[in-house]
Coordinates of C-alpha atoms in Angstrom, one line a residue:
M26 CA -17.0 -49.1 5.1
S27 CA -13.1 -47.4 3.8
H28 CA -12.4 -43.8 2.3
D29 CA -9.3 -45.0 0.2
R30 CA -7.2 -41.5 -0.3
E31 CA -6.1 -43.1 -3.3
S32 CA -8.4 -43.5 -4.7
N33 CA -9.6 -42.0 -8.5
Q34 CA -13.8 -42.3 -7.7
R35 CA -13.7 -39.3 -5.5
P36 CA -14.6 -36.4 -6.8
P37 CA -11.9 -33.6 -7.4
L38 CA -12.2 -30.6 -5.7
P39 CA -13.2 -27.6 -6.4
G40 CA -10.7 -24.9 -8.3
A41 CA -8.3 -28.1 -8.1
G42 CA -5.1 -27.9 -10.6
V43 CA -5.7 -23.5 -10.1
M44 CA -3.3 -22.2 -8.9
E45 CA -3.8 -17.9 -8.6
D46 CA -0.8 -15.4 -10.4
Y47 CA 0.9 -13.5 -8.5
T48 CA 4.3 -12.5 -10.3
A49 CA 2.5 -9.1 -11.1
A50 CA 1.5 -8.0 -7.7
F51 CA 4.7 -9.7 -6.6
L52 CA 7.1 -7.3 -9.0
C53 CA 5.1 -4.4 -8.1
V54 CA 5.5 -4.7 -4.3
A55 CA 9.3 -5.4 -4.9
G56 CA 9.7 -2.6 -6.8
F57 CA 8.5 -0.5 -4.4
L58 CA 10.7 -1.6 -1.2
C59 CA 13.5 -1.3 -3.5
F60 CA 12.8 1.8 -4.4
L61 CA 12.1 3.0 -0.2
A62 CA 15.2 1.3 0.6
L63 CA 17.5 2.7 -2.3
F64 CA 15.4 6.3 -0.4
A65 CA 15.2 5.2 2.8
L66 CA 19.5 5.0 2.1
W67 CA 19.6 8.8 0.2
V68 CA 18.4 10.4 3.1
N69 CA 20.9 8.5 5.8
F70 CA 23.7 9.0 3.3
G71 CA 22.8 11.3 0.9
L72 CA 22.4 10.5 -3.2
P73 CA 26.4 10.2 -4.0
F74 CA 26.5 6.9 -1.9
T75 CA 23.5 5.6 -3.1
L76 CA 24.4 5.8 -6.7
V77 CA 27.0 3.4 -6.5
L78 CA 25.9 1.2 -4.5
A79 CA 22.7 1.1 -7.3
A80 CA 25.4 0.5 -9.7
L81 CA 26.9 -2.8 -7.6
T82 CA 23.8 -4.4 -7.0
D83 CA 23.2 -4.0 -10.3
R84 CA 26.8 -5.6 -11.4
V85 CA 26.4 -8.0 -8.8
F86 CA 23.0 -9.3 -10.3
L87 CA 24.3 -9.3 -13.9
H88 CA 27.0 -10.9 -14.2
R89 CA 26.0 -14.6 -11.5

């Protein structure tokens, strides 16, 4: 008895076609990591350096 992988007679797998939405979780983690990076820069180099770097990064991302 041969089974064809592309056969339409096979029932779909449970949960087929359903994908979890991890957008909110990604945005929360990305925001937290950005905060930690800026805080680490502030601790190492001071507030003026961190503010200038944040402004430059914002300009680069907005003008692309």
